[in-house]
XYZ file of C-alpha atoms in Angstrom:
655
model
C 80.077 116.113 129.519
C 83.739 116.842 129.947
C 84.787 118.473 133.188
C 87.893 120.709 133.317
C 89.986 121.588 136.315
C 89.850 125.346 137.149
C 93.436 125.916 136.026
C 92.892 124.134 132.732
C 89.619 126.010 132.198
C 91.403 129.325 132.732
C 94.155 128.431 130.296
C 91.657 127.247 127.710
C 89.706 130.503 128.037
C 92.877 132.540 127.586
C 93.660 130.634 124.379
C 90.168 131.277 123.022
C 90.395 135.009 123.803
C 93.726 135.384 122.078
C 92.709 133.260 119.111
C 90.124 135.862 118.139
C 91.220 138.694 115.856
C 91.663 141.873 117.903
C 89.044 144.465 117.038
C 90.000 148.061 117.682
C 87.055 150.106 118.822
C 86.650 153.739 117.697
C 88.050 156.148 120.245
C 84.561 157.582 120.896
C 83.264 154.129 121.828
C 86.405 153.309 123.805
C 86.107 156.522 125.834
C 82.494 155.992 126.855
C 82.867 152.266 127.558
C 86.170 152.310 129.429
C 87.013 155.691 130.957
C 85.908 156.539 134.502
C 86.592 160.104 135.587
C 89.167 160.115 138.412
C 88.444 163.658 139.651
C 86.325 166.771 139.155
C 82.577 167.336 139.559
C 81.811 163.963 137.941
C 84.510 161.932 139.700
C 83.759 158.222 139.783
C 81.289 158.451 136.877
C 81.832 157.167 133.360
C 83.025 159.578 130.723
C 80.096 160.910 128.697
C 80.439 163.019 125.572
C 77.157 164.820 126.260
C 78.894 166.714 129.089
C 81.345 168.289 126.612
C 79.967 167.703 123.084
C 83.083 169.024 121.359
C 84.885 165.879 122.595
C 82.738 163.804 120.252
C 83.671 166.048 117.319
C 87.352 165.592 118.148
C 87.073 161.814 118.546
C 85.114 161.427 115.314
C 87.800 163.332 113.414
C 90.492 161.044 114.863
C 88.419 157.969 114.006
C 87.926 159.150 110.424
C 91.571 158.407 109.616
C 91.701 161.407 107.242
C 94.642 162.966 109.061
C 97.786 161.489 110.546
C 98.453 164.457 112.835
C 96.353 166.670 115.075
C 96.810 169.987 116.888
C 94.290 170.678 119.642
C 93.752 173.912 121.546
C 90.927 174.941 123.800
C 90.020 176.833 126.942
C 91.247 175.681 130.334
C 89.130 173.665 132.782
C 87.236 172.108 129.907
C 88.782 168.651 130.066
C 91.293 169.497 127.341
C 94.081 167.327 128.765
C 91.685 164.443 129.422
C 90.197 164.573 125.935
C 93.305 165.241 123.861
C 96.065 163.666 125.982
C 94.847 161.088 128.514
C 92.118 159.300 126.539
C 94.123 159.074 123.269
C 97.119 157.748 125.251
C 95.036 155.031 126.914
C 93.359 154.217 123.590
C 96.696 153.553 121.884
C 98.201 151.724 124.878
C 95.290 149.417 125.697
C 93.088 149.281 122.613
C 95.851 149.285 120.010
C 98.331 147.715 122.477
C 101.203 149.627 120.899
C 104.285 151.469 122.103
C 103.949 155.248 122.084
C 106.066 158.276 122.842
C 104.773 160.839 125.336
C 106.339 164.241 124.653
C 106.649 166.619 127.628
C 108.622 169.794 128.411
C 110.650 168.274 131.283
C 110.918 165.031 133.215
C 109.295 166.853 136.137
C 106.333 167.436 133.814
C 106.402 163.762 132.867
C 106.210 162.774 136.518
C 103.223 165.085 137.073
C 101.467 163.898 133.911
C 101.960 160.270 134.927
C 101.087 160.524 138.628
C 98.253 163.074 138.375
C 96.644 162.329 135.009
C 97.549 159.035 133.355
C 97.947 156.722 136.361
C 94.714 157.826 138.148
C 92.813 157.298 134.881
C 94.316 153.824 134.364
C 93.599 152.760 137.950
C 89.902 153.520 137.419
C 89.717 151.144 134.430
C 90.021 147.399 133.976
C 93.421 148.078 132.424
C 94.898 148.543 135.899
C 95.837 144.855 135.707
C 98.353 145.743 132.988
C 100.323 148.110 135.206
C 103.868 146.846 135.768
C 104.257 144.846 138.958
C 108.025 145.067 139.191
C 110.856 147.123 137.751
C 110.490 150.594 136.294
C 107.077 152.199 136.714
C 105.790 149.605 139.177
C 103.967 150.408 142.425
C 102.862 153.719 140.980
C 106.445 154.852 140.551
C 107.784 156.981 137.751
C 110.187 155.938 135.010
C 111.115 157.390 131.646
C 109.617 154.237 130.129
C 106.612 152.370 131.515
C 106.267 148.794 130.211
C 102.747 147.381 130.566
C 102.096 143.655 130.827
C 99.943 143.697 127.667
C 103.070 144.499 125.664
C 102.466 148.243 125.271
C 105.110 150.781 126.260
C 104.975 154.452 127.166
C 108.267 156.232 126.543
C 108.525 159.774 127.899
C 110.694 162.216 125.949
C 111.335 165.699 127.252
C 112.286 168.921 125.532
C 115.206 169.993 127.734
C 118.808 168.912 127.495
C 120.729 167.683 124.491
C 119.400 165.978 121.402
C 120.347 162.549 122.773
C 117.339 162.776 125.115
C 115.086 162.407 122.058
C 117.023 159.918 119.944
C 117.416 156.134 119.595
C 113.728 155.256 120.020
C 111.049 154.639 117.430
C 107.280 154.264 117.703
C 104.352 154.605 115.340
C 102.548 156.915 117.748
C 103.611 160.070 119.599
C 101.440 162.395 121.694
C 102.808 165.708 122.956
C 101.338 167.738 125.796
C 102.203 171.401 126.515
C 103.581 171.583 122.988
C 104.520 175.271 122.978
C 107.068 174.711 125.734
C 109.210 172.465 123.516
C 108.925 174.214 120.151
C 112.290 176.000 120.334
C 115.716 174.401 120.214
C 117.820 175.076 123.301
C 121.420 176.187 123.426
C 122.543 172.553 123.791
C 120.895 171.507 120.538
C 122.338 171.424 117.047
C 119.211 169.915 115.575
C 115.549 170.793 115.066
C 113.270 171.980 117.914
C 112.500 169.199 120.423
C 108.903 168.787 119.272
C 110.099 168.095 115.729
C 112.656 165.616 117.046
C 109.908 163.814 118.975
C 107.720 163.701 115.881
C 110.678 162.257 113.963
C 110.580 159.199 116.254
C 107.531 158.076 114.199
C 109.236 158.429 110.821
C 110.364 154.812 110.670
C 106.787 154.101 109.612
C 105.059 155.030 106.366
C 103.411 158.441 106.408
C 99.882 157.004 106.359
C 100.617 154.689 109.310
C 102.226 157.060 111.783
C 100.208 159.171 114.229
C 101.307 162.398 115.913
C 99.044 164.395 118.230
C 99.831 167.651 120.061
C 97.808 169.645 122.563
C 98.460 172.871 124.414
C 96.911 176.008 125.799
C 97.597 178.537 123.067
C 100.403 180.961 123.872
C 101.552 183.308 121.100
C 101.029 183.449 117.316
C 104.463 181.948 116.667
C 103.957 179.049 119.102
C 103.800 175.514 117.729
C 100.147 174.816 118.534
C 98.792 177.944 116.836
C 101.045 177.461 113.831
C 100.011 173.807 113.528
C 96.332 174.713 113.920
C 96.367 177.489 111.316
C 98.574 175.426 109.015
C 96.185 172.482 109.347
C 92.440 172.220 108.816
C 91.653 175.253 111.054
C 88.506 173.453 112.115
C 85.918 175.379 114.127
C 82.776 174.406 115.946
C 79.507 175.719 114.540
C 76.112 175.743 116.258
C 72.728 176.421 114.683
C 70.971 179.505 115.994
C 67.524 178.567 117.314
C 66.108 181.821 115.943
C 67.610 182.530 112.503
C 68.730 179.001 111.641
C 72.253 179.986 110.577
C 75.274 177.962 111.666
C 77.643 180.261 113.531
C 80.781 180.256 115.702
C 80.296 182.525 118.744
C 83.444 184.265 119.938
C 84.391 186.738 122.653
C 82.696 189.678 120.912
C 79.343 187.899 121.186
C 79.374 187.799 124.995
C 77.240 190.750 126.119
C 75.638 192.231 129.221
C 78.598 192.143 131.579
C 79.943 195.453 130.224
C 77.153 197.489 131.882
C 77.384 195.713 135.245
C 78.287 197.644 138.380
C 79.813 194.658 140.182
C 80.827 191.035 139.657
C 77.504 189.651 140.902
C 75.595 191.805 138.451
C 78.000 190.760 135.672
C 77.192 187.115 136.376
C 73.465 187.804 136.290
C 73.462 189.949 133.158
C 75.907 188.046 130.916
C 74.509 186.388 127.788
C 75.652 185.311 124.317
C 74.117 186.602 121.103
C 73.939 185.037 117.668
C 76.757 186.409 115.458
C 74.295 186.513 112.559
C 70.958 187.824 113.902
C 72.186 189.134 117.316
C 69.328 187.391 119.120
C 70.150 186.755 122.783
C 70.534 183.149 123.927
C 69.790 181.766 127.360
C 72.252 179.421 129.029
C 69.882 176.526 128.403
C 69.747 177.394 124.691
C 73.535 177.607 124.574
C 73.759 174.098 126.003
C 71.165 172.745 123.607
C 72.913 174.203 120.569
C 76.294 172.790 121.661
C 74.766 169.305 121.888
C 73.977 169.468 118.158
C 77.189 171.234 117.109
C 79.102 170.357 113.965
C 82.715 170.692 112.898
C 83.558 172.911 109.941
C 86.999 172.854 108.359
C 88.527 175.884 106.685
C 87.247 176.136 103.126
C 83.931 174.466 103.937
C 80.526 176.092 104.294
C 77.256 174.917 105.773
C 73.669 175.809 104.838
C 70.680 176.159 107.151
C 69.801 172.529 106.497
C 73.122 171.432 107.990
C 74.587 170.310 104.671
C 78.356 170.883 104.440
C 80.027 171.685 101.138
C 83.481 172.763 99.991
C 86.932 171.259 100.276
C 89.062 171.368 103.439
C 92.774 172.265 103.112
C 95.096 169.668 101.620
C 96.956 168.937 104.851
C 97.926 166.002 107.048
C 97.101 167.948 110.236
C 93.668 168.134 111.828
C 93.565 171.395 113.775
C 90.703 171.859 116.260
C 89.866 174.738 118.553
C 87.086 175.370 121.054
C 86.485 178.358 123.323
C 84.543 179.345 126.443
C 81.214 179.233 124.586
C 81.705 175.497 124.023
C 82.791 174.725 127.596
C 79.583 173.531 129.269
C 81.349 173.220 132.617
C 81.153 177.026 132.771
C 77.948 178.994 132.910
C 77.617 182.098 130.762
C 77.527 184.072 134.009
C 80.889 182.700 135.107
C 82.436 183.710 131.779
C 80.921 187.194 132.065
C 82.289 187.570 135.601
C 85.808 186.711 134.401
C 85.550 189.376 131.679
C 84.219 191.992 134.136
C 87.062 191.329 136.587
C 89.649 191.354 133.799
C 88.480 194.761 132.585
C 89.161 196.165 136.072
C 92.430 194.388 136.808
C 95.425 196.408 137.946
C 97.573 194.866 135.218
C 95.385 195.071 132.127
C 97.933 193.445 129.824
C 98.239 190.408 132.106
C 94.452 190.146 132.403
C 94.002 190.376 128.644
C 96.617 187.693 128.098
C 94.889 185.426 130.627
C 91.441 185.840 129.081
C 92.594 185.387 125.504
C 94.674 182.295 126.148
C 92.706 180.546 128.887
C 89.112 181.439 127.970
C 89.028 182.106 124.248
C 91.892 179.904 123.012
C 93.414 182.786 121.100
C 97.096 183.804 121.037
C 98.123 186.931 122.876
C 99.950 189.672 121.001
C 101.219 192.347 123.410
C 101.465 196.068 122.690
C 104.397 196.658 120.377
C 107.385 198.608 121.612
C 109.251 200.393 118.871
C 112.494 202.307 118.843
C 112.681 205.093 116.320
C 115.418 204.142 113.827
C 118.651 206.058 114.195
C 120.221 207.757 111.197
C 124.016 207.648 111.246
C 124.225 211.101 109.693
C 122.329 212.497 112.686
C 124.298 210.550 115.291
C 127.680 211.850 114.097
C 126.594 215.436 114.888
C 125.513 214.784 118.493
C 128.233 217.031 119.916
C 128.772 217.793 123.549
C 130.559 220.919 124.729
C 133.974 219.260 125.148
C 136.714 218.528 122.629
C 138.463 215.211 122.105
C 140.105 213.693 125.176
C 138.552 216.103 127.684
C 136.640 214.729 130.680
C 133.907 217.011 132.060
C 135.009 218.506 135.368
C 131.807 217.346 137.089
C 131.885 213.825 135.670
C 130.698 211.307 138.214
C 132.530 208.446 136.534
C 134.815 207.615 133.637
C 134.541 204.144 132.112
C 136.020 202.282 129.181
C 134.647 199.407 127.119
C 136.741 197.192 124.859
C 135.817 194.708 122.114
C 138.439 192.308 120.769
C 138.839 190.497 117.478
C 141.501 188.460 115.770
C 143.234 191.435 114.148
C 141.908 194.588 115.865
C 140.932 195.736 119.339
C 138.290 198.482 119.697
C 137.684 200.815 122.628
C 135.446 203.697 123.760
C 136.028 205.943 126.814
C 132.866 207.568 128.219
C 132.335 210.112 130.979
C 129.120 210.065 133.015
C 127.412 213.045 134.601
C 125.218 212.923 137.692
C 121.960 212.950 135.690
C 122.979 209.907 133.667
C 124.182 211.825 130.604
C 127.009 210.007 128.865
C 129.750 211.717 126.858
C 132.154 209.922 124.516
C 135.513 211.376 125.549
C 137.613 209.366 123.126
C 137.554 206.177 121.062
C 139.828 204.251 118.756
C 141.360 200.910 117.908
C 144.684 199.117 118.225
C 146.266 196.338 116.155
C 146.421 192.716 117.228
C 149.358 191.101 115.439
C 148.099 187.551 115.003
C 150.639 185.596 112.997
C 149.059 182.151 113.346
C 145.637 180.804 114.351
C 147.189 178.874 117.215
C 148.651 182.092 118.653
C 145.541 184.296 118.676
C 145.273 184.353 122.480
C 148.924 185.275 122.883
C 148.575 188.036 120.277
C 145.516 189.459 122.068
C 147.270 189.406 125.430
C 150.349 191.172 124.027
C 148.166 193.782 122.284
C 146.276 194.481 125.525
C 149.514 194.884 127.415
C 150.767 197.358 124.823
C 147.501 199.322 125.041
C 147.391 199.363 128.853
C 149.772 202.363 129.268
C 147.340 204.444 127.215
C 144.556 203.536 129.631
C 146.724 204.199 132.676
C 147.705 207.622 131.313
C 144.043 208.622 131.632
C 142.258 211.560 130.024
C 142.477 215.254 130.902
C 139.892 216.778 133.249
C 138.410 219.946 131.783
C 140.107 223.146 133.006
C 142.602 221.422 135.315
C 145.271 219.749 133.201
C 145.062 216.775 135.564
C 144.507 213.284 134.153
C 141.704 211.009 135.283
C 141.933 207.243 135.027
C 138.883 205.138 134.173
C 136.991 203.956 137.237
C 136.096 200.700 135.515
C 137.280 198.954 132.343
C 135.035 196.264 130.832
C 137.075 194.076 128.509
C 135.012 191.741 126.310
C 135.931 188.114 126.941
C 133.491 186.322 124.670
C 136.018 185.753 121.872
C 139.159 184.562 123.641
C 138.468 184.533 127.391
C 141.801 183.109 128.552
C 143.790 186.017 127.146
C 141.393 188.589 128.605
C 141.325 186.827 131.982
C 145.119 186.863 132.116
C 145.185 190.583 131.238
C 142.569 191.542 133.833
C 144.211 189.366 136.474
C 147.554 191.136 136.133
C 145.992 194.597 135.695
C 144.011 194.664 138.944
C 140.327 194.998 139.996
C 139.793 198.133 137.865
C 139.659 195.725 134.910
C 136.783 193.265 134.570
C 136.265 190.489 132.054
C 132.931 191.224 130.380
C 130.606 188.555 129.010
C 127.679 189.799 126.930
C 124.500 187.721 126.735
C 121.722 188.213 124.266
C 119.723 186.394 121.630
C 121.754 188.023 118.927
C 125.086 187.578 120.721
C 127.885 185.243 119.720
C 127.705 183.985 123.304
C 124.780 181.551 123.034
C 124.186 180.803 126.703
C 121.177 182.602 128.206
C 121.619 185.333 130.792
C 120.719 183.978 134.224
C 120.908 186.544 136.994
C 121.556 185.097 140.458
C 118.805 185.523 143.047
C 121.054 186.872 145.775
C 124.570 187.842 146.746
C 126.873 185.272 148.205
C 129.530 182.792 147.244
C 131.365 184.179 144.241
C 128.661 186.761 143.379
C 129.729 190.168 144.743
C 127.393 192.603 142.917
C 123.935 192.264 141.371
C 123.097 195.313 139.275
C 120.523 196.228 136.669
C 120.736 193.513 134.006
C 124.276 192.582 135.028
C 126.108 190.956 137.913
C 129.749 190.717 139.010
C 131.350 187.560 140.320
C 134.788 186.418 141.349
C 136.325 183.702 139.191
C 138.367 181.674 141.675
C 140.054 179.570 138.996
C 141.273 182.523 136.952
C 141.618 184.862 139.958
C 139.806 187.808 138.382
C 136.469 189.604 138.488
C 133.966 188.938 135.719
C 130.855 190.901 134.827
C 127.953 189.218 133.069
C 125.886 191.706 131.074
C 122.462 191.345 129.439
C 123.653 192.916 126.198
C 120.260 193.484 124.569
C 119.017 195.516 127.553
C 122.072 197.773 127.659
C 122.105 198.236 123.884
C 118.522 199.440 124.171
C 119.467 201.960 126.853
C 122.391 203.204 124.759
C 120.195 203.485 121.664
C 117.578 205.483 123.589
C 120.311 207.771 124.913
C 121.409 208.493 121.333
C 117.846 209.612 120.579
C 117.479 211.852 123.637
C 118.017 215.609 123.328
C 121.651 216.282 124.329
C 120.721 218.583 127.211
C 118.361 216.054 128.847
C 119.099 213.374 131.435
C 120.290 210.100 129.938
C 121.432 211.583 126.628
C 124.583 210.384 124.870
C 126.886 212.880 123.114
C 130.188 212.765 121.211
C 133.200 215.040 121.565
C 133.336 218.056 119.230
C 134.901 217.339 115.857
C 134.645 218.212 112.191
C 131.864 216.820 110.037
C 133.516 213.537 109.032
C 135.397 212.441 112.150
C 132.465 210.629 113.756
C 131.248 209.029 110.550
C 132.599 205.568 111.380
C 131.419 205.393 114.993
C 127.989 206.649 113.896
C 127.781 203.748 111.441
C 128.759 201.334 114.213
C 125.988 202.770 116.414
C 123.415 202.229 113.658
C 124.636 198.823 112.467
C 122.047 196.935 114.532
C 118.316 197.169 115.031
C 116.022 195.883 117.719
C 113.263 193.487 116.737
C 110.550 191.810 118.781
C 109.744 188.129 118.764
C 107.017 186.322 120.643
C 108.220 183.443 122.765
C 105.644 180.910 124.036
C 106.862 181.017 127.632
C 108.492 184.435 127.975
C 106.117 186.460 125.833
C 107.759 189.319 123.944
C 111.495 188.891 123.504
C 113.419 191.945 122.338
C 116.651 191.211 120.561
C 119.230 193.134 118.569
C 120.120 191.876 115.123
C 122.997 192.885 112.883
C 121.942 194.909 109.825
C 125.151 195.995 108.145
C 128.819 196.819 108.656
C 130.867 196.658 111.844
C 129.329 197.136 115.289
C 132.401 197.047 117.546
C 132.143 200.571 118.980
C 128.450 199.901 119.668
C 129.495 196.898 121.776
C 132.227 198.935 123.479
C 129.758 201.672 124.339
C 127.068 199.473 125.851
C 129.780 197.913 128.017
C 130.969 201.383 129.042
C 127.383 202.319 129.905
C 126.887 199.237 132.050
C 130.208 200.038 133.742
C 128.862 203.513 134.495
C 125.918 201.964 136.300
C 128.336 199.835 138.312
C 130.023 203.108 139.340
C 126.717 204.472 140.636
C 125.517 206.499 137.634
C 121.711 206.752 137.415
C 119.411 208.703 135.107
C 116.944 209.259 137.927
C 118.282 210.503 141.289
C 118.505 207.705 143.843
C 120.245 207.278 147.198
C 123.946 206.540 146.956
C 123.876 202.773 146.668
C 126.746 202.499 144.230
C 128.280 199.026 144.388
C 131.953 198.688 145.073
C 134.382 195.901 144.347
C 136.793 195.396 147.193
C 140.198 194.624 145.752
C 141.141 192.948 149.038
C 138.102 190.678 149.070
C 139.903 188.085 146.953
C 143.630 187.602 146.288
C 144.803 189.095 142.996
C 147.294 186.674 141.482
C 149.518 188.216 138.834
C 151.122 185.037 137.515
C 150.053 184.323 133.943
C 149.066 181.054 132.298
C 151.499 179.670 129.816
C 150.693 180.274 126.163
C 153.664 178.272 124.937
């Protein structure tokens, strides 16, 4: 009998192993044979589907090969990330031995997902030997690409930053976690939302070969995961009632008993689920038993009492699966009932409802809708105050002016502010900007502002005195051509501020980011605006959350003229205010649901020009800077010290 040296025997064994055709096990089999739980109540034990039966339904759907994409959403603390992110990732990396893309919101998220989820799971398996021993990702370290010694690669792609962060890499497989946080293109992007860019990394392969999986706690109806789920198979888990025999999907409405409880302990004791069909109460043991024998039903399918499924699922490439608190066997029915009882008594009911819907019932949250009554321009033009054109009320607390600039015309509105926050349009108009060539727009704007400045410095007449009053603050819009406006404000003094409006509907695409505290260049932090010194241009700049101040202006135009906060126009004949009224009604506020920020209110352009609307919201924000408040408050009006920074009057060259 031949005898082999140990080294030769090892090499011969390696050759035999690699000579065999690689057999890919189903993900269900892989999970139960390879995965050891790194943490939780079953830490150190092998993964078992019986603990969370819905995992088997998910794995079987993946193994079926019927769909090339999946969208998974479920309640928290149910093993959702393990089942729909960690195990599929390890299956592709070590069973398929293929490169894959891991989609995450940020690289900080990638580091957490690697160090707290993927790496601990790998270390518990025999695949720990494939962890890199040197270079990127070795010694438990983090890298944007982890290269395993079996030839597989894990490339992290994040949703922030420019499009280049998600380009120049291809793989047949991509798995995205926290999908709703990367479903919107940022201001740096000119392409599709990041999640679509990540999916596109698989498009070098034929449609039936590529695989794309996404998981997330559901956020809002417009979020990626809910849209992908409802646009996919819309699969739901059904259990067979032990009493009536029907296959049903229990939801939040079928959790009973906790409503009559006097305290949380009683809610835990009294909570129970009922059958949606026969309303028979189920014990916790019966709930567990029914979940063990659960089935998956796709939209368009039906199931009879014998468990036979009929019908056709949607013609889609996306398998969408959802489970809720009823299916989470890590929670008792009593624990679910306690959460509902506490939520019903929370101080912030909206926040509690959002938490329960998203985290317990895997349903999107739709907040109460806020609606502004539409303004009619014909009504706005007749909102007269008691003063004629150009007259400032004698008891005006402040006089402000807002300007909006274009290529050919500059627009302005002067507004007086009374102590109760009422605003009165003293005067408004426009002035020409003589742009002769596209290369000379900034110079034309600067010259037009200089020509208009004497009108501002002449002021407006105070009622009953004949004395002129100058504006306390002038906000001059700098979004279009900032250099010209900066030069004008620099030479005109601290009364004049360069204004930058921020809003979803604004031309200025950068988001509004209010500083946390004063200091450095930031000299004032107000209500949805802040003032800072621009040391390069030697002028003050105010950054305004335009959508918020447009809303306040719009509400003021709807308030009875004699009440605090109302906005009125100077007295005139029936047609004089026709144009400004159309400007005031040229936009409307709409609400959109954002996955991370919830309801986002934004102003969108409906028709016609809106320049005096922009001027007026700037004038209103300027009034707040001067100390004007609708509700009486202590005198905390911010002041800009003209001596705090040097005012340089030299102008940049426009030659």
